[in-house]
mmCIF file of C-alpha atoms and ligand atoms in Angstrom:
data_model
loop_
_atom_site.group_PDB
_atom_site.id
_atom_site.type_symbol
_atom_site.label_atom_id
_atom_site.label_comp_id
_atom_site.label_asym_id
_atom_site.label_seq_id
_atom_site.Cartn_x
_atom_site.Cartn_y
_atom_site.Cartn_z
ATOM 1 C CA UNK H 204 7.218 -32.864 -22.548
ATOM 2 C CA UNK H 205 4.274 -31.600 -20.514
ATOM 3 C CA UNK H 206 3.409 -31.948 -16.818
ATOM 4 C CA UNK H 207 5.326 -31.493 -13.569
ATOM 5 C CA UNK H 208 8.803 -32.979 -13.858
ATOM 6 C CA UNK H 209 8.861 -34.613 -10.468
ATOM 7 C CA UNK H 210 6.758 -36.071 -7.687
ATOM 8 C CA UNK H 211 7.730 -33.262 -5.425
ATOM 9 C CA UNK H 212 6.287 -30.625 -7.849
ATOM 10 C CA UNK H 213 3.135 -32.681 -8.320
ATOM 11 C CA UNK H 214 2.691 -32.861 -4.537
ATOM 12 C CA UNK H 215 3.395 -29.193 -4.035
ATOM 13 C CA UNK H 216 0.934 -28.241 -6.764
ATOM 14 C CA UNK H 217 -1.605 -30.607 -5.364
ATOM 15 C CA UNK H 218 -1.323 -29.011 -1.898
ATOM 16 C CA UNK H 219 -1.619 -25.590 -3.612
ATOM 17 C CA UNK H 220 -4.792 -26.764 -5.435
ATOM 18 C CA UNK H 221 -6.357 -28.050 -2.216
ATOM 19 C CA UNK H 222 -5.439 -25.057 -0.116
ATOM 20 C CA UNK H 223 -6.844 -22.599 -2.641
ATOM 21 C CA UNK H 224 -9.987 -24.621 -3.073
ATOM 22 C CA UNK H 225 -10.544 -24.951 0.714
ATOM 23 C CA UNK H 226 -9.816 -21.138 1.092
ATOM 24 C CA UNK H 227 -12.470 -20.442 -1.575
ATOM 25 C CA UNK H 228 -15.019 -22.548 0.209
ATOM 26 C CA UNK H 229 -14.253 -20.833 3.439
ATOM 27 C CA UNK H 230 -14.645 -17.390 1.990
ATOM 28 C CA UNK H 231 -17.892 -18.363 0.343
ATOM 29 C CA UNK H 232 -19.221 -19.582 3.694
ATOM 30 C CA UNK H 233 -17.953 -16.516 5.552
ATOM 31 C CA UNK H 234 -19.627 -14.183 3.028
ATOM 32 C CA UNK H 235 -22.823 -16.022 2.532
ATOM 33 C CA UNK H 236 -24.856 -14.264 5.213
ATOM 34 C CA UNK H 237 -23.600 -10.780 4.299
ATOM 35 C CA UNK H 238 -26.308 -8.322 3.220
ATOM 36 C CA UNK H 239 -24.331 -5.041 3.066
ATOM 37 C CA UNK H 240 -23.383 -4.451 -0.489
ATOM 38 C CA UNK H 241 -20.133 -2.640 0.243
ATOM 39 C CA UNK H 242 -19.066 -5.385 2.587
ATOM 40 C CA UNK H 243 -20.011 -7.970 0.020
ATOM 41 C CA UNK H 244 -17.517 -6.455 -2.345
ATOM 42 C CA UNK H 245 -14.601 -7.629 -0.091
ATOM 43 C CA UNK H 246 -15.998 -11.196 0.041
ATOM 44 C CA UNK H 247 -16.637 -11.431 -3.650
ATOM 45 C CA UNK H 248 -13.180 -10.128 -4.615
ATOM 46 C CA UNK H 249 -11.394 -12.308 -2.201
ATOM 47 C CA UNK H 250 -13.318 -15.421 -3.178
ATOM 48 C CA UNK H 251 -12.469 -14.821 -6.790
ATOM 49 C CA UNK H 252 -8.699 -14.506 -5.818
ATOM 50 C CA UNK H 253 -8.480 -17.932 -4.377
ATOM 51 C CA UNK H 254 -10.920 -19.423 -6.898
ATOM 52 C CA UNK H 255 -8.833 -18.316 -9.802
ATOM 53 C CA UNK H 256 -5.677 -19.610 -8.083
ATOM 54 C CA UNK H 257 -7.324 -22.994 -7.402
ATOM 55 C CA UNK H 258 -8.023 -23.380 -11.161
ATOM 56 C CA UNK H 259 -4.468 -22.221 -12.063
ATOM 57 C CA UNK H 260 -2.990 -24.685 -9.608
ATOM 58 C CA UNK H 261 -5.057 -27.542 -10.878
ATOM 59 C CA UNK H 262 -3.974 -26.704 -14.378
ATOM 60 C CA UNK H 263 -0.282 -26.948 -13.365
ATOM 61 C CA UNK H 264 -0.903 -30.086 -11.302
ATOM 62 C CA UNK H 265 -2.292 -31.987 -14.219
ATOM 63 C CA UNK H 266 0.239 -30.772 -16.762
ATOM 64 C CA UNK H 267 -1.728 -28.217 -18.808
ATOM 65 C CA UNK H 268 -0.207 -25.023 -17.320
ATOM 66 C CA UNK H 269 3.358 -26.033 -17.950
ATOM 67 C CA UNK H 270 5.477 -25.857 -21.145
ATOM 68 C CA UNK H 271 9.068 -26.410 -22.186
ATOM 69 C CA UNK H 272 10.895 -23.306 -23.444
ATOM 70 C CA UNK H 273 13.965 -24.106 -25.702
ATOM 71 C CA UNK H 274 16.487 -21.290 -25.497
ATOM 72 C CA UNK H 275 18.565 -19.971 -28.323
ATOM 73 C CA UNK H 276 21.499 -21.950 -27.066
ATOM 74 C CA UNK H 277 19.513 -25.229 -27.288
ATOM 75 C CA UNK H 278 18.974 -25.629 -23.515
ATOM 76 C CA UNK H 279 15.406 -26.330 -22.344
ATOM 77 C CA UNK H 280 13.621 -24.939 -19.307
ATOM 78 C CA UNK H 281 10.366 -26.104 -17.711
ATOM 79 C CA UNK H 282 8.069 -23.034 -17.331
ATOM 80 C CA UNK H 283 4.860 -22.958 -15.325
ATOM 81 C CA UNK H 284 3.076 -20.312 -17.495
ATOM 82 C CA UNK H 285 -0.243 -20.701 -15.656
ATOM 83 C CA UNK H 286 1.211 -18.859 -12.663
ATOM 84 C CA UNK H 287 1.331 -15.604 -14.797
ATOM 85 C CA UNK H 288 -2.399 -16.221 -15.903
ATOM 86 C CA UNK H 289 -3.243 -16.530 -12.260
ATOM 87 C CA UNK H 290 -1.192 -13.494 -11.127
ATOM 88 C CA UNK H 291 -2.533 -11.391 -13.952
ATOM 89 C CA UNK H 292 -6.030 -11.415 -12.458
ATOM 90 C CA UNK H 293 -5.364 -12.127 -8.847
ATOM 91 C CA UNK H 294 -2.701 -9.525 -8.017
ATOM 92 C CA UNK H 295 -4.988 -6.640 -9.330
ATOM 93 C CA UNK H 296 -7.860 -8.093 -7.199
ATOM 94 C CA UNK H 297 -5.648 -8.106 -4.091
ATOM 95 C CA UNK H 298 -4.762 -4.498 -4.803
ATOM 96 C CA UNK H 299 -8.473 -3.749 -5.287
ATOM 97 C CA UNK H 300 -9.153 -5.119 -1.849
ATOM 98 C CA UNK H 301 -6.407 -2.985 -0.373
ATOM 99 C CA UNK H 302 -7.620 0.058 -2.337
ATOM 100 C CA UNK H 303 -11.255 -0.284 -1.261
ATOM 101 C CA UNK H 304 -10.161 -0.798 2.368
ATOM 102 C CA UNK H 305 -8.114 2.397 2.133
ATOM 103 C CA UNK H 306 -11.006 4.157 0.472
ATOM 104 C CA UNK H 307 -8.872 5.206 -2.459
ATOM 105 C CA UNK H 308 -10.288 6.922 -5.541
ATOM 106 C CA UNK H 309 -10.590 5.283 -8.996
ATOM 107 C CA UNK H 310 -7.430 6.942 -10.333
ATOM 108 C CA UNK H 311 -5.235 5.636 -7.485
ATOM 109 C CA UNK H 312 -6.620 2.076 -7.828
ATOM 110 C CA UNK H 313 -6.342 2.177 -11.644
ATOM 111 C CA UNK H 314 -2.678 3.365 -11.368
ATOM 112 C CA UNK H 315 -1.855 0.494 -8.974
ATOM 113 C CA UNK H 316 -3.587 -2.011 -11.273
ATOM 114 C CA UNK H 317 -1.740 -0.643 -14.362
ATOM 115 C CA UNK H 318 1.631 -0.969 -12.720
ATOM 116 C CA UNK H 319 0.763 -4.474 -11.516
ATOM 117 C CA UNK H 320 -0.286 -5.610 -14.920
ATOM 118 C CA UNK H 321 2.969 -4.125 -16.379
ATOM 119 C CA UNK H 322 4.834 -6.086 -13.780
ATOM 120 C CA UNK H 323 3.133 -9.405 -14.464
ATOM 121 C CA UNK H 324 3.167 -9.136 -18.469
ATOM 122 C CA UNK H 325 6.911 -8.246 -18.494
ATOM 123 C CA UNK H 326 7.621 -11.029 -16.106
ATOM 124 C CA UNK H 327 5.822 -13.462 -18.368
ATOM 125 C CA UNK H 328 7.852 -12.050 -21.264
ATOM 126 C CA UNK H 329 10.968 -12.892 -19.267
ATOM 127 C CA UNK H 330 9.732 -16.422 -18.451
ATOM 128 C CA UNK H 331 9.076 -17.179 -22.133
ATOM 129 C CA UNK H 332 12.000 -15.355 -23.806
ATOM 130 C CA UNK H 333 14.441 -17.652 -25.710
ATOM 131 C CA UNK H 334 16.961 -14.975 -26.520
ATOM 132 C CA UNK H 335 16.650 -15.757 -30.219
ATOM 133 C CA UNK H 336 17.287 -12.588 -32.165
ATOM 134 C CA UNK H 337 18.542 -10.809 -28.995
ATOM 135 C CA UNK H 338 21.981 -9.163 -28.773
ATOM 136 C CA UNK H 339 21.987 -10.486 -25.196
ATOM 137 C CA UNK H 340 22.557 -14.086 -24.113
ATOM 138 C CA UNK H 341 19.409 -16.051 -23.333
ATOM 139 C CA UNK H 342 19.981 -15.575 -19.558
ATOM 140 C CA UNK H 343 20.799 -12.007 -20.127
ATOM 141 C CA UNK H 344 17.639 -11.426 -22.104
ATOM 142 C CA UNK H 345 15.491 -13.071 -19.461
ATOM 143 C CA UNK H 346 17.136 -11.104 -16.665
ATOM 144 C CA UNK H 347 16.683 -7.810 -18.600
ATOM 145 C CA UNK H 348 12.908 -8.508 -18.625
ATOM 146 C CA UNK H 349 13.077 -9.265 -14.940
ATOM 147 C CA UNK H 350 14.697 -5.803 -14.383
ATOM 148 C CA UNK H 351 11.815 -4.164 -16.267
ATOM 149 C CA UNK H 352 9.297 -6.036 -14.297
ATOM 150 C CA UNK H 353 11.064 -5.014 -11.012
ATOM 151 C CA UNK H 354 10.948 -1.394 -12.241
ATOM 152 C CA UNK H 355 7.139 -1.611 -12.265
ATOM 153 C CA UNK H 356 7.167 -3.297 -8.837
ATOM 154 C CA UNK H 357 9.268 -0.745 -7.211
ATOM 155 C CA UNK H 358 6.901 2.098 -8.419
ATOM 156 C CA UNK H 359 3.937 0.002 -7.318
ATOM 157 C CA UNK H 360 5.526 -0.329 -3.791
ATOM 158 C CA UNK H 361 6.231 3.428 -3.736
ATOM 159 C CA UNK H 362 2.584 4.030 -4.461
ATOM 160 C CA UNK H 363 1.397 1.587 -1.713
ATOM 161 C CA UNK H 364 3.479 3.251 0.910
ATOM 162 C CA UNK H 365 2.897 6.811 -0.214
ATOM 163 C CA UNK H 366 -0.464 7.671 -1.843
ATOM 164 C CA UNK H 367 -2.423 4.646 -0.623
ATOM 165 C CA UNK H 368 -1.087 4.820 2.919
ATOM 166 C CA UNK H 369 -1.881 8.480 3.258
ATOM 167 C CA UNK H 370 -5.463 7.971 2.038
ATOM 168 C CA UNK H 371 -5.782 5.077 4.546
ATOM 169 C CA UNK H 372 -4.455 7.120 7.334
ATOM 170 C CA UNK H 373 -7.612 9.271 7.103
ATOM 171 C CA UNK H 374 -9.796 6.328 8.029
ATOM 172 C CA UNK H 375 -10.913 5.299 11.548
ATOM 173 C CA UNK H 376 -8.082 3.877 13.701
ATOM 174 C CA UNK H 377 -9.276 0.242 13.139
ATOM 175 C CA UNK H 378 -9.502 0.550 9.412
ATOM 176 C CA UNK H 379 -6.125 2.318 9.210
ATOM 177 C CA UNK H 380 -4.505 -0.373 11.348
ATOM 178 C CA UNK H 381 -5.989 -3.350 9.329
ATOM 179 C CA UNK H 382 -4.861 -1.557 6.214
ATOM 180 C CA UNK H 383 -1.283 -1.275 7.577
ATOM 181 C CA UNK H 384 -1.145 -4.935 8.631
ATOM 182 C CA UNK H 385 -2.280 -6.059 5.184
ATOM 183 C CA UNK H 386 0.001 -3.512 3.395
ATOM 184 C CA UNK H 387 2.927 -4.785 5.308
ATOM 185 C CA UNK H 388 2.109 -8.425 4.577
ATOM 186 C CA UNK H 389 1.957 -7.479 0.854
ATOM 187 C CA UNK H 390 5.223 -5.665 0.881
ATOM 188 C CA UNK H 391 7.045 -8.543 2.589
ATOM 189 C CA UNK H 392 5.436 -11.487 0.697
ATOM 190 C CA UNK H 393 5.383 -9.890 -2.765
ATOM 191 C CA UNK H 394 9.078 -8.938 -2.483
ATOM 192 C CA UNK H 395 9.888 -12.659 -2.146
ATOM 193 C CA UNK H 396 8.565 -13.359 -5.653
ATOM 194 C CA UNK H 397 11.154 -11.577 -7.758
ATOM 195 C CA UNK H 398 13.816 -13.102 -5.495
ATOM 196 C CA UNK H 399 12.580 -16.638 -5.947
ATOM 197 C CA UNK H 400 12.322 -15.906 -9.732
ATOM 198 C CA UNK H 401 15.896 -14.743 -10.070
ATOM 199 C CA UNK H 402 17.318 -17.501 -7.973
ATOM 200 C CA UNK H 403 15.063 -20.094 -9.654
ATOM 201 C CA UNK H 404 14.838 -21.763 -13.043
ATOM 202 C CA UNK H 405 13.275 -18.838 -14.839
ATOM 203 C CA UNK H 406 16.310 -16.576 -14.798
ATOM 204 C CA UNK H 407 18.509 -19.408 -16.307
ATOM 205 C CA UNK H 408 21.291 -17.985 -14.178
ATOM 206 C CA UNK H 409 22.590 -21.457 -13.406
ATOM 207 C CA UNK H 410 22.719 -22.489 -17.097
ATOM 208 C CA UNK H 411 25.891 -24.625 -17.792
ATOM 209 C CA UNK H 412 26.158 -25.714 -14.167
ATOM 210 C CA UNK H 413 23.762 -28.713 -14.636
ATOM 211 C CA UNK H 414 20.714 -26.912 -13.193
ATOM 212 C CA UNK H 415 19.153 -23.983 -14.895
ATOM 213 C CA UNK H 416 18.598 -22.195 -11.597
ATOM 214 C CA UNK H 417 20.648 -21.517 -8.463
ATOM 215 C CA UNK H 418 17.801 -23.293 -6.715
ATOM 216 C CA UNK H 419 16.041 -26.195 -8.485
ATOM 217 C CA UNK H 420 12.568 -26.274 -9.897
ATOM 218 C CA UNK H 421 11.364 -28.521 -6.924
ATOM 219 C CA UNK H 422 12.373 -26.039 -4.270
ATOM 220 C CA UNK H 423 11.064 -23.193 -6.379
ATOM 221 C CA UNK H 424 7.668 -24.822 -6.833
ATOM 222 C CA UNK H 425 7.382 -25.330 -3.044
ATOM 223 C CA UNK H 426 8.363 -21.791 -2.290
ATOM 224 C CA UNK H 427 5.878 -20.310 -4.725
ATOM 225 C CA UNK H 428 3.150 -22.531 -3.367
ATOM 226 C CA UNK H 429 3.799 -21.373 0.258
ATOM 227 C CA UNK H 430 3.986 -17.710 -0.837
ATOM 228 C CA UNK H 431 0.774 -17.956 -2.956
ATOM 229 C CA UNK H 432 -1.179 -19.559 -0.053
ATOM 230 C CA UNK H 433 0.022 -16.877 2.393
ATOM 231 C CA UNK H 434 -0.553 -14.005 -0.005
ATOM 232 C CA UNK H 435 -4.029 -15.105 -0.954
ATOM 233 C CA UNK H 436 -5.661 -17.383 1.733
ATOM 234 C CA UNK H 437 -3.621 -15.792 4.635
ATOM 235 C CA UNK H 438 -4.419 -12.283 3.335
ATOM 236 C CA UNK H 439 -8.069 -13.152 2.831
ATOM 237 C CA UNK H 440 -8.618 -14.555 6.347
ATOM 238 C CA UNK H 441 -7.049 -11.443 7.972
ATOM 239 C CA UNK H 442 -9.164 -9.174 5.852
ATOM 240 C CA UNK H 443 -12.463 -11.071 6.131
ATOM 241 C CA UNK H 444 -12.429 -12.129 9.726
ATOM 242 C CA UNK H 445 -12.385 -8.454 10.735
ATOM 243 C CA UNK H 446 -16.153 -8.029 10.353
ATOM 244 C CA UNK H 447 -16.565 -4.832 12.399
ATOM 245 C CA UNK H 448 -13.521 -3.207 10.744
ATOM 246 C CA UNK H 449 -15.163 -4.060 7.312
ATOM 247 C CA UNK H 450 -18.297 -2.390 8.753
ATOM 248 C CA UNK H 451 -16.460 0.810 9.331
ATOM 249 C CA UNK H 452 -14.761 0.672 5.928
ATOM 250 C CA UNK H 453 -18.142 0.117 4.241
ATOM 251 C CA UNK H 454 -19.906 2.928 5.972
ATOM 252 C CA UNK H 455 -16.987 5.272 5.133
ATOM 253 C CA UNK H 456 -17.175 4.365 1.416
ATOM 254 C CA UNK H 457 -20.887 4.870 1.528
ATOM 255 C CA UNK H 458 -20.494 8.287 2.885
ATOM 256 C CA UNK H 459 -17.840 9.060 0.288
ATOM 257 C CA UNK H 460 -20.186 7.819 -2.524
ATOM 258 C CA UNK H 461 -22.968 10.083 -1.195
ATOM 259 C CA UNK H 462 -20.736 13.151 -1.352
HETATM 260 C C1 RET M 561 7.814 -11.596 -11.326
HETATM 261 C C2 RET M 561 8.891 -11.533 -12.377
HETATM 262 C C3 RET M 561 10.117 -10.958 -12.049
HETATM 263 C C4 RET M 561 9.973 -9.573 -11.453
HETATM 264 C C5 RET M 561 8.768 -9.410 -10.538
HETATM 265 C C6 RET M 561 7.830 -10.325 -10.459
HETATM 266 C C7 RET M 561 6.804 -10.134 -9.384
HETATM 267 C C8 RET M 561 5.788 -10.867 -9.040
HETATM 268 C C9 RET M 561 4.923 -10.716 -7.944
HETATM 269 C C10 RET M 561 3.963 -11.586 -7.843
HETATM 270 C C11 RET M 561 2.942 -11.614 -6.836
HETATM 271 C C12 RET M 561 2.139 -12.684 -6.773
HETATM 272 C C13 RET M 561 1.167 -12.936 -5.769
HETATM 273 C C14 RET M 561 0.324 -13.910 -5.942
HETATM 274 C C15 RET M 561 -0.621 -14.362 -4.986
HETATM 275 O O1 RET M 561 -0.928 -15.376 -4.765
HETATM 276 C C16 RET M 561 6.422 -11.681 -12.068
HETATM 277 C C17 RET M 561 7.999 -12.841 -10.487
HETATM 278 C C18 RET M 561 8.767 -8.126 -9.712
HETATM 279 C C19 RET M 561 5.036 -9.475 -7.039
HETATM 280 C C20 RET M 561 0.918 -11.946 -4.634
#
């Protein structure tokens, strides 16, 4: 079996596709007149974030980005693997936006990206794990991967509130305050993802109760869609509409590059 397993999922994924596509077009339009190279970076990165997501959503919408995983105990789960392909590229790009805004150095940005990739790849391992060959039950195996992924996430959050925030605090008041708005948005929205995952189908926590998750795949698909739109399109609008703040961030990073 391939493809969304209900009309509700198809509609949610269709809304996700359209929302990401419209966001992409809006960001292209907003960035088209920009001539400052440093400021262009923000427009390019953010446009790719929604562009990649639009493609991933379309792939799930039309049944390519979804597979059935058969667990060691014979039960089957419907897994939207394309989410992880999307997040693998787009979450590092979101962190790159934040890092550039804060004026962070290469090592700080690379550390954030490394932690993020660790988080997504181990999350994908959990989503695909069958439990075959594992001393743990299928659900136990998947939840263990979730725990490892959360480990990366916690360190990532720590980095965001410590190192990155103290770098950002050295920027002008406007840049520092745009940074904290976006950082707080990231902390709140991103924290919802592991919660939806563990309550949803992926954890297989509800196996044996008639539904693989404590919340069903329909609700989960809607929740991820709303979160993805807020974390990408919402984030992008807040960042890119602040033209004069981007100006200040751009001139600060030019000054740093000239040092
Ligand atoms: C997973 C697996 C379980 C543990 C953790 C996860 C974290 C996912 C996050 C995803 C963020 C996605 C964003 C998408 C933008 O549209 C992979 C669910 C910690 C934080 C921001």
